[in-house]
Amino acid sequence: MPPSIIAIDGPAGAGKTVIGLWLADYLRYTFFDTGVLYRASAWLALTNSVAIDDADAIVALIERATIDVDSPQPSDAERGYTVTIDGHAVTDSLFTAEVNASVSPVAAHSAVRAALLPVQRRIGARGSVVMVGRDVGTTVLPDAELKIYLDASIDERARRRWEQEHRRGGTRTIEAVRADVAHRDALDTGRGSSPLRVADDAHRVDTDDLSLDDEKKAILDLVTMSRG
Ligand code: C5P
């Protein structure tokens, strides 16, 4: 049997979503990107004109909203899932420059993290899940049978994000994307509550010099090695 719960953590642009979606599809598991919960929280704050530093007001918005992640509608096919908030599909709105700039400060609030934890644990408890994020292996599902920490250099991650943005019509320069990724790295690793770090029992996969096929092979080797 493959491990029932697989946690994939790592910094922005390391390729967690691409590899996580592929692995979940391969194993017929549920894929869950925990980043969308933090993005949805930032989006709720922005659309309700709530200040990014007002943790209590953001938690109130989270508790009033129904955030769902479902199979992709046709327009979200490339992303692999559709996020709805109170029944409205909002996936693309979660990946705007405004949300990118606000998400890490929102995610740094311990009250916001505490509000989103039960949602993530409920999904994890169902098993047969590939869950990706920053603190899945360290905090959300510390008993996950397989923990992978996907990494790549800042230049490589910026290049991948820039390519992704340009495919979707984005116009930012690679320098601007790199600065954004570096800023989010600093906030995600430097925050007091559940910072991004490699879990003691995680397998680190550095993807700088790996093709996507090599990366898939490395991940499958880890899955096979972790079989019960
Ligand atoms: O993975 P993605 O880039 O969509 O995540 C957006 C942001 O959400 C991250 O930069 C981080 O600040 C936050 N996040 C987090 N914990 C997670 C997943 C995402 O703090 N488990």
PDB file of C-alpha atoms and ligand atoms in Angstrom:
ATOM      1  CA  MET A   1       0.000   0.000   0.000  1.00  0.00           C
ATOM      2  CA  PRO A   2       1.285   3.506  -0.771  1.00  0.00           C
ATOM      3  CA  PRO A   3       1.451   5.904   2.185  1.00  0.00           C
ATOM      4  CA  SER A   4      -2.057   7.228   2.873  1.00  0.00           C
ATOM      5  CA  ILE A   5      -1.015  10.779   3.738  1.00  0.00           C
ATOM      6  CA  ILE A   6       1.690  12.492   1.701  1.00  0.00           C
ATOM      7  CA  ALA A   7       2.843  15.976   2.732  1.00  0.00           C
ATOM      8  CA  ILE A   8       4.752  18.137   0.249  1.00  0.00           C
ATOM      9  CA  ASP A   9       6.178  21.382   1.600  1.00  0.00           C
ATOM     10  CA  GLY A  10       8.574  23.937   0.221  1.00  0.00           C
ATOM     11  CA  PRO A  11       9.027  27.574  -0.785  1.00  0.00           C
ATOM     12  CA  ALA A  12       7.110  29.503  -3.477  1.00  0.00           C
ATOM     13  CA  GLY A  13       7.867  28.307  -6.996  1.00  0.00           C
ATOM     14  CA  ALA A  14       9.466  24.989  -5.995  1.00  0.00           C
ATOM     15  CA  GLY A  15       6.886  23.149  -8.147  1.00  0.00           C
ATOM     16  CA  LYS A  16       4.783  21.652  -5.339  1.00  0.00           C
ATOM     17  CA  THR A  17       1.494  22.093  -7.185  1.00  0.00           C
ATOM     18  CA  VAL A  18       2.656  20.528 -10.454  1.00  0.00           C
ATOM     19  CA  ILE A  19       4.213  17.505  -8.766  1.00  0.00           C
ATOM     20  CA  GLY A  20       1.450  17.203  -6.142  1.00  0.00           C
ATOM     21  CA  LEU A  21      -1.325  17.230  -8.763  1.00  0.00           C
ATOM     22  CA  TRP A  22       0.532  14.641 -10.822  1.00  0.00           C
ATOM     23  CA  LEU A  23       1.178  12.381  -7.813  1.00  0.00           C
ATOM     24  CA  ALA A  24      -2.428  12.623  -6.593  1.00  0.00           C
ATOM     25  CA  ASP A  25      -3.672  11.744 -10.083  1.00  0.00           C
ATOM     26  CA  TYR A  26      -1.199   8.839 -10.336  1.00  0.00           C
ATOM     27  CA  LEU A  27      -2.264   7.380  -6.959  1.00  0.00           C
ATOM     28  CA  ARG A  28      -5.965   8.353  -7.406  1.00  0.00           C
ATOM     29  CA  TYR A  29      -5.651  10.472  -4.246  1.00  0.00           C
ATOM     30  CA  THR A  30      -7.231  13.790  -3.313  1.00  0.00           C
ATOM     31  CA  PHE A  31      -4.986  16.777  -4.014  1.00  0.00           C
ATOM     32  CA  PHE A  32      -5.175  19.679  -1.606  1.00  0.00           C
ATOM     33  CA  ASP A  33      -3.176  22.892  -1.923  1.00  0.00           C
ATOM     34  CA  THR A  34      -3.273  24.524   1.519  1.00  0.00           C
ATOM     35  CA  GLY A  35      -1.972  27.799   0.019  1.00  0.00           C
ATOM     36  CA  VAL A  36      -5.443  28.488  -1.416  1.00  0.00           C
ATOM     37  CA  LEU A  37      -6.855  28.797   2.106  1.00  0.00           C
ATOM     38  CA  TYR A  38      -4.348  31.558   2.911  1.00  0.00           C
ATOM     39  CA  ARG A  39      -4.962  33.151  -0.488  1.00  0.00           C
ATOM     40  CA  ALA A  40      -8.740  33.003   0.130  1.00  0.00           C
ATOM     41  CA  SER A  41      -8.203  34.661   3.536  1.00  0.00           C
ATOM     42  CA  ALA A  42      -6.160  37.473   1.956  1.00  0.00           C
ATOM     43  CA  TRP A  43      -8.819  37.845  -0.791  1.00  0.00           C
ATOM     44  CA  LEU A  44     -11.575  38.078   1.836  1.00  0.00           C
ATOM     45  CA  ALA A  45      -9.650  40.829   3.654  1.00  0.00           C
ATOM     46  CA  LEU A  46      -8.992  42.780   0.438  1.00  0.00           C
ATOM     47  CA  THR A  47     -12.552  42.539  -0.914  1.00  0.00           C
ATOM     48  CA  ASN A  48     -14.058  43.505   2.456  1.00  0.00           C
ATOM     49  CA  SER A  49     -11.609  46.390   2.976  1.00  0.00           C
ATOM     50  CA  VAL A  50     -10.282  44.804   6.159  1.00  0.00           C
ATOM     51  CA  ALA A  51      -6.715  45.825   7.071  1.00  0.00           C
ATOM     52  CA  ILE A  52      -4.130  43.083   6.533  1.00  0.00           C
ATOM     53  CA  ASP A  53      -2.868  43.528  10.104  1.00  0.00           C
ATOM     54  CA  ASP A  54      -6.338  43.118  11.656  1.00  0.00           C
ATOM     55  CA  ALA A  55      -6.100  39.404  12.500  1.00  0.00           C
ATOM     56  CA  ASP A  56      -9.357  39.265  14.484  1.00  0.00           C
ATOM     57  CA  ALA A  57     -11.403  40.805  11.667  1.00  0.00           C
ATOM     58  CA  ILE A  58      -9.816  38.420   9.136  1.00  0.00           C
ATOM     59  CA  VAL A  59     -10.625  35.427  11.352  1.00  0.00           C
ATOM     60  CA  ALA A  60     -14.247  36.659  11.583  1.00  0.00           C
ATOM     61  CA  LEU A  61     -14.401  36.789   7.761  1.00  0.00           C
ATOM     62  CA  ILE A  62     -12.934  33.261   7.497  1.00  0.00           C
ATOM     63  CA  GLU A  63     -15.460  31.918   9.998  1.00  0.00           C
ATOM     64  CA  ARG A  64     -18.390  33.482   8.145  1.00  0.00           C
ATOM     65  CA  ALA A  65     -17.287  32.305   4.693  1.00  0.00           C
ATOM     66  CA  THR A  66     -17.630  28.887   3.056  1.00  0.00           C
ATOM     67  CA  ILE A  67     -14.396  28.117   1.233  1.00  0.00           C
ATOM     68  CA  ASP A  68     -14.459  25.007  -0.985  1.00  0.00           C
ATOM     69  CA  VAL A  69     -11.988  23.373  -3.313  1.00  0.00           C
ATOM     70  CA  ASP A  70     -13.517  21.203  -6.055  1.00  0.00           C
ATOM     71  CA  SER A  71     -12.585  19.511  -9.322  1.00  0.00           C
ATOM     72  CA  PRO A  72     -11.636  22.125 -11.916  1.00  0.00           C
ATOM     73  CA  GLN A  73     -14.202  23.996 -13.975  1.00  0.00           C
ATOM     74  CA  PRO A  74     -13.043  24.195 -17.647  1.00  0.00           C
ATOM     75  CA  SER A  75     -11.437  27.643 -17.146  1.00  0.00           C
ATOM     76  CA  ASP A  76      -9.332  26.283 -14.240  1.00  0.00           C
ATOM     77  CA  ALA A  77      -8.238  23.093 -16.046  1.00  0.00           C
ATOM     78  CA  GLU A  78      -4.554  24.097 -16.034  1.00  0.00           C
ATOM     79  CA  ARG A  79      -4.598  24.836 -12.287  1.00  0.00           C
ATOM     80  CA  GLY A  80      -6.200  21.487 -11.515  1.00  0.00           C
ATOM     81  CA  TYR A  81      -8.884  22.739  -9.118  1.00  0.00           C
ATOM     82  CA  THR A  82     -11.553  25.398  -8.664  1.00  0.00           C
ATOM     83  CA  VAL A  83     -11.862  27.378  -5.446  1.00  0.00           C
ATOM     84  CA  THR A  84     -15.287  28.729  -4.503  1.00  0.00           C
ATOM     85  CA  ILE A  85     -16.064  31.224  -1.754  1.00  0.00           C
ATOM     86  CA  ASP A  86     -19.719  31.271  -0.755  1.00  0.00           C
ATOM     87  CA  GLY A  87     -20.555  29.434  -3.965  1.00  0.00           C
ATOM     88  CA  HIS A  88     -18.707  31.819  -6.349  1.00  0.00           C
ATOM     89  CA  ALA A  89     -15.733  30.516  -8.344  1.00  0.00           C
ATOM     90  CA  VAL A  90     -12.802  32.802  -7.481  1.00  0.00           C
ATOM     91  CA  THR A  91      -9.712  30.777  -8.419  1.00  0.00           C
ATOM     92  CA  ASP A  92      -8.036  33.336 -10.706  1.00  0.00           C
ATOM     93  CA  SER A  93      -8.734  36.167  -8.232  1.00  0.00           C
ATOM     94  CA  LEU A  94      -6.601  34.327  -5.662  1.00  0.00           C
ATOM     95  CA  PHE A  95      -3.475  34.657  -7.820  1.00  0.00           C
ATOM     96  CA  THR A  96      -3.476  38.423  -8.512  1.00  0.00           C
ATOM     97  CA  ALA A  97      -0.594  40.765  -7.630  1.00  0.00           C
ATOM     98  CA  GLU A  98      -2.679  42.203  -4.756  1.00  0.00           C
ATOM     99  CA  VAL A  99      -3.267  38.778  -3.206  1.00  0.00           C
ATOM    100  CA  ASN A 100       0.386  37.791  -3.812  1.00  0.00           C
ATOM    101  CA  ALA A 101       1.484  40.874  -1.885  1.00  0.00           C
ATOM    102  CA  SER A 102      -0.920  40.328   1.033  1.00  0.00           C
ATOM    103  CA  VAL A 103      -0.970  36.561   1.478  1.00  0.00           C
ATOM    104  CA  SER A 104       2.227  36.077   3.500  1.00  0.00           C
ATOM    105  CA  PRO A 105       1.442  38.882   6.014  1.00  0.00           C
ATOM    106  CA  VAL A 106      -2.055  37.366   6.424  1.00  0.00           C
ATOM    107  CA  ALA A 107      -0.575  33.868   6.825  1.00  0.00           C
ATOM    108  CA  ALA A 108       1.797  35.156   9.524  1.00  0.00           C
ATOM    109  CA  HIS A 109      -1.083  35.785  11.971  1.00  0.00           C
ATOM    110  CA  SER A 110      -1.238  32.869  14.413  1.00  0.00           C
ATOM    111  CA  ALA A 111      -5.015  33.410  14.820  1.00  0.00           C
ATOM    112  CA  VAL A 112      -5.508  33.007  11.051  1.00  0.00           C
ATOM    113  CA  ARG A 113      -3.386  29.846  11.042  1.00  0.00           C
ATOM    114  CA  ALA A 114      -5.380  28.456  13.988  1.00  0.00           C
ATOM    115  CA  ALA A 115      -8.678  29.168  12.181  1.00  0.00           C
ATOM    116  CA  LEU A 116      -7.514  27.310   9.056  1.00  0.00           C
ATOM    117  CA  LEU A 117      -5.937  24.338  10.831  1.00  0.00           C
ATOM    118  CA  PRO A 118      -9.146  22.293  11.455  1.00  0.00           C
ATOM    119  CA  VAL A 119     -10.136  22.580   7.765  1.00  0.00           C
ATOM    120  CA  GLN A 120      -6.789  21.120   6.704  1.00  0.00           C
ATOM    121  CA  ARG A 121      -6.799  18.395   9.361  1.00  0.00           C
ATOM    122  CA  ARG A 122     -10.332  17.306   8.391  1.00  0.00           C
ATOM    123  CA  ILE A 123      -9.205  16.782   4.808  1.00  0.00           C
ATOM    124  CA  GLY A 124      -6.073  14.977   5.983  1.00  0.00           C
ATOM    125  CA  ALA A 125      -8.086  12.683   8.264  1.00  0.00           C
ATOM    126  CA  ARG A 126      -9.935  11.256   5.244  1.00  0.00           C
ATOM    127  CA  GLY A 127      -6.615   9.767   4.065  1.00  0.00           C
ATOM    128  CA  SER A 128      -5.541   9.033   0.474  1.00  0.00           C
ATOM    129  CA  VAL A 129      -4.428  12.617   0.200  1.00  0.00           C
ATOM    130  CA  VAL A 130      -1.507  14.601  -1.190  1.00  0.00           C
ATOM    131  CA  MET A 131      -1.425  17.878   0.722  1.00  0.00           C
ATOM    132  CA  VAL A 132       0.957  20.672  -0.270  1.00  0.00           C
ATOM    133  CA  GLY A 133       1.984  23.829   1.572  1.00  0.00           C
ATOM    134  CA  ARG A 134       4.566  25.282   3.933  1.00  0.00           C
ATOM    135  CA  ASP A 135       3.864  23.522   7.257  1.00  0.00           C
ATOM    136  CA  VAL A 136       1.950  20.368   6.328  1.00  0.00           C
ATOM    137  CA  GLY A 137       4.694  17.994   7.513  1.00  0.00           C
ATOM    138  CA  THR A 138       5.691  20.085  10.534  1.00  0.00           C
ATOM    139  CA  THR A 139       2.318  21.230  11.922  1.00  0.00           C
ATOM    140  CA  VAL A 140      -0.814  20.287   9.972  1.00  0.00           C
ATOM    141  CA  LEU A 141      -0.216  16.546   9.569  1.00  0.00           C
ATOM    142  CA  PRO A 142       2.900  15.734  11.615  1.00  0.00           C
ATOM    143  CA  ASP A 143       2.045  12.005  11.403  1.00  0.00           C
ATOM    144  CA  ALA A 144       2.039  11.942   7.588  1.00  0.00           C
ATOM    145  CA  GLU A 145       3.660   8.681   6.436  1.00  0.00           C
ATOM    146  CA  LEU A 146       5.640  10.426   3.720  1.00  0.00           C
ATOM    147  CA  LYS A 147       6.983  13.973   3.938  1.00  0.00           C
ATOM    148  CA  ILE A 148       8.724  15.600   1.012  1.00  0.00           C
ATOM    149  CA  TYR A 149      10.420  18.990   1.067  1.00  0.00           C
ATOM    150  CA  LEU A 150      10.668  20.272  -2.488  1.00  0.00           C
ATOM    151  CA  ASP A 151      13.327  22.911  -2.982  1.00  0.00           C
ATOM    152  CA  ALA A 152      15.038  24.904  -5.745  1.00  0.00           C
ATOM    153  CA  SER A 153      17.289  27.959  -5.879  1.00  0.00           C
ATOM    154  CA  ILE A 154      15.685  31.390  -5.817  1.00  0.00           C
ATOM    155  CA  ASP A 155      16.736  32.035  -9.459  1.00  0.00           C
ATOM    156  CA  GLU A 156      15.165  28.809 -10.683  1.00  0.00           C
ATOM    157  CA  ARG A 157      11.959  29.384  -8.713  1.00  0.00           C
ATOM    158  CA  ALA A 158      11.674  32.958  -9.998  1.00  0.00           C
ATOM    159  CA  ARG A 159      12.198  31.724 -13.571  1.00  0.00           C
ATOM    160  CA  ARG A 160       9.458  29.095 -13.211  1.00  0.00           C
ATOM    161  CA  ARG A 161       6.983  31.595 -11.689  1.00  0.00           C
ATOM    162  CA  TRP A 162       7.792  34.130 -14.414  1.00  0.00           C
ATOM    163  CA  GLU A 163       7.194  31.543 -17.172  1.00  0.00           C
ATOM    164  CA  GLN A 164       3.929  30.498 -15.525  1.00  0.00           C
ATOM    165  CA  GLU A 165       2.764  34.120 -15.300  1.00  0.00           C
ATOM    166  CA  HIS A 166       3.670  34.842 -18.918  1.00  0.00           C
ATOM    167  CA  ARG A 167       1.762  31.784 -20.144  1.00  0.00           C
ATOM    168  CA  ARG A 168      -1.274  33.313 -18.435  1.00  0.00           C
ATOM    169  CA  GLY A 169      -0.702  36.748 -19.959  1.00  0.00           C
ATOM    170  CA  GLY A 170       1.303  38.343 -17.117  1.00  0.00           C
ATOM    171  CA  THR A 171       3.693  41.190 -17.966  1.00  0.00           C
ATOM    172  CA  ARG A 172       5.989  41.466 -14.924  1.00  0.00           C
ATOM    173  CA  THR A 173       9.749  41.355 -15.435  1.00  0.00           C
ATOM    174  CA  ILE A 174      11.700  38.389 -14.080  1.00  0.00           C
ATOM    175  CA  GLU A 175      13.401  40.780 -11.602  1.00  0.00           C
ATOM    176  CA  ALA A 176      10.013  41.827 -10.190  1.00  0.00           C
ATOM    177  CA  VAL A 177       8.926  38.194  -9.841  1.00  0.00           C
ATOM    178  CA  ARG A 178      12.247  37.326  -8.158  1.00  0.00           C
ATOM    179  CA  ALA A 179      11.847  40.183  -5.663  1.00  0.00           C
ATOM    180  CA  ASP A 180       8.297  39.010  -4.855  1.00  0.00           C
ATOM    181  CA  VAL A 181       9.420  35.389  -4.327  1.00  0.00           C
ATOM    182  CA  ALA A 182      12.386  36.494  -2.165  1.00  0.00           C
ATOM    183  CA  HIS A 183      10.108  38.687  -0.058  1.00  0.00           C
ATOM    184  CA  ARG A 184       7.635  35.833   0.486  1.00  0.00           C
ATOM    185  CA  ASP A 185      10.523  33.467   1.381  1.00  0.00           C
ATOM    186  CA  ALA A 186      11.681  35.920   4.051  1.00  0.00           C
ATOM    187  CA  LEU A 187       8.190  36.284   5.527  1.00  0.00           C
ATOM    188  CA  ASP A 188       7.410  32.528   5.374  1.00  0.00           C
ATOM    189  CA  THR A 189      10.677  31.418   6.988  1.00  0.00           C
ATOM    190  CA  GLY A 190      10.882  34.314   9.456  1.00  0.00           C
ATOM    191  CA  ARG A 191       7.409  34.266  11.004  1.00  0.00           C
ATOM    192  CA  GLY A 192       6.965  33.113  14.594  1.00  0.00           C
ATOM    193  CA  SER A 193       3.953  30.883  13.969  1.00  0.00           C
ATOM    194  CA  SER A 194       4.649  27.671  12.072  1.00  0.00           C
ATOM    195  CA  PRO A 195       7.448  29.004   9.844  1.00  0.00           C
ATOM    196  CA  LEU A 196       8.538  27.252   6.672  1.00  0.00           C
ATOM    197  CA  ARG A 197      11.217  24.721   7.585  1.00  0.00           C
ATOM    198  CA  VAL A 198      12.241  21.182   6.675  1.00  0.00           C
ATOM    199  CA  ALA A 199      10.597  18.636   8.999  1.00  0.00           C
ATOM    200  CA  ASP A 200      13.158  16.389  10.716  1.00  0.00           C
ATOM    201  CA  ASP A 201      11.728  13.319   8.978  1.00  0.00           C
ATOM    202  CA  ALA A 202      11.173  14.926   5.555  1.00  0.00           C
ATOM    203  CA  HIS A 203      12.966  13.833   2.384  1.00  0.00           C
ATOM    204  CA  ARG A 204      14.468  16.860   0.696  1.00  0.00           C
ATOM    205  CA  VAL A 205      14.347  16.910  -3.105  1.00  0.00           C
ATOM    206  CA  ASP A 206      16.360  19.631  -4.821  1.00  0.00           C
ATOM    207  CA  THR A 207      14.861  20.179  -8.254  1.00  0.00           C
ATOM    208  CA  ASP A 208      17.297  22.696  -9.804  1.00  0.00           C
ATOM    209  CA  ASP A 209      19.027  20.115 -11.995  1.00  0.00           C
ATOM    210  CA  LEU A 210      16.118  17.703 -12.420  1.00  0.00           C
ATOM    211  CA  SER A 211      13.848  17.486 -15.452  1.00  0.00           C
ATOM    212  CA  LEU A 212      10.171  17.014 -14.607  1.00  0.00           C
ATOM    213  CA  ASP A 213      10.500  13.319 -15.500  1.00  0.00           C
ATOM    214  CA  ASP A 214      13.532  12.923 -13.186  1.00  0.00           C
ATOM    215  CA  GLU A 215      11.609  14.665 -10.445  1.00  0.00           C
ATOM    216  CA  LYS A 216       8.609  12.350 -10.880  1.00  0.00           C
ATOM    217  CA  LYS A 217      10.947   9.358 -10.709  1.00  0.00           C
ATOM    218  CA  ALA A 218      12.584  10.651  -7.508  1.00  0.00           C
ATOM    219  CA  ILE A 219       9.150  11.167  -5.921  1.00  0.00           C
ATOM    220  CA  LEU A 220       7.895   7.731  -6.991  1.00  0.00           C
ATOM    221  CA  ASP A 221      11.037   6.156  -5.494  1.00  0.00           C
ATOM    222  CA  LEU A 222      10.159   7.832  -2.170  1.00  0.00           C
ATOM    223  CA  VAL A 223       6.549   6.606  -2.401  1.00  0.00           C
ATOM    224  CA  THR A 224       7.725   3.048  -3.089  1.00  0.00           C
ATOM    225  CA  MET A 225      10.261   3.245  -0.251  1.00  0.00           C
ATOM    226  CA  SER A 226       7.534   4.397   2.174  1.00  0.00           C
ATOM    227  CA  ARG A 227       5.092   1.603   1.383  1.00  0.00           C
ATOM    228  CA  GLY A 228       3.823  -0.170   4.443  1.00  0.00           C
TER     229      GLY A 228
HETATM  230  O1  C5P B   1       1.725  28.023  -2.113  1.00  0.00           O
HETATM  231  P1  C5P B   1       1.279  29.427  -2.347  1.00  0.00           P
HETATM  232  O2  C5P B   1       2.327  30.286  -2.987  1.00  0.00           O
HETATM  233  O3  C5P B   1      -0.033  29.528  -3.057  1.00  0.00           O
HETATM  234  O4  C5P B   1       1.027  29.997  -0.882  1.00  0.00           O
HETATM  235  C1  C5P B   1       0.716  31.344  -0.681  1.00  0.00           C
HETATM  236  C2  C5P B   1       1.187  31.781   0.702  1.00  0.00           C
HETATM  237  O5  C5P B   1       0.375  31.171   1.686  1.00  0.00           O
HETATM  238  C3  C5P B   1       2.622  31.419   1.075  1.00  0.00           C
HETATM  239  O6  C5P B   1       3.573  32.354   0.615  1.00  0.00           O
HETATM  240  C4  C5P B   1       2.541  31.403   2.598  1.00  0.00           C
HETATM  241  O7  C5P B   1       2.690  32.700   3.108  1.00  0.00           O
HETATM  242  C5  C5P B   1       1.118  30.930   2.859  1.00  0.00           C
HETATM  243  N1  C5P B   1       1.037  29.516   3.217  1.00  0.00           N
HETATM  244  C6  C5P B   1       1.311  29.161   4.508  1.00  0.00           C
HETATM  245  N2  C5P B   1       1.169  27.865   4.922  1.00  0.00           N
HETATM  246  C7  C5P B   1       0.788  26.912   4.053  1.00  0.00           C
HETATM  247  C8  C5P B   1       0.530  27.240   2.700  1.00  0.00           C
HETATM  248  C9  C5P B   1       0.684  28.565   2.304  1.00  0.00           C
HETATM  249  O8  C5P B   1       1.675  30.024   5.312  1.00  0.00           O
HETATM  250  N3  C5P B   1       0.642  25.651   4.491  1.00  0.00           N
END
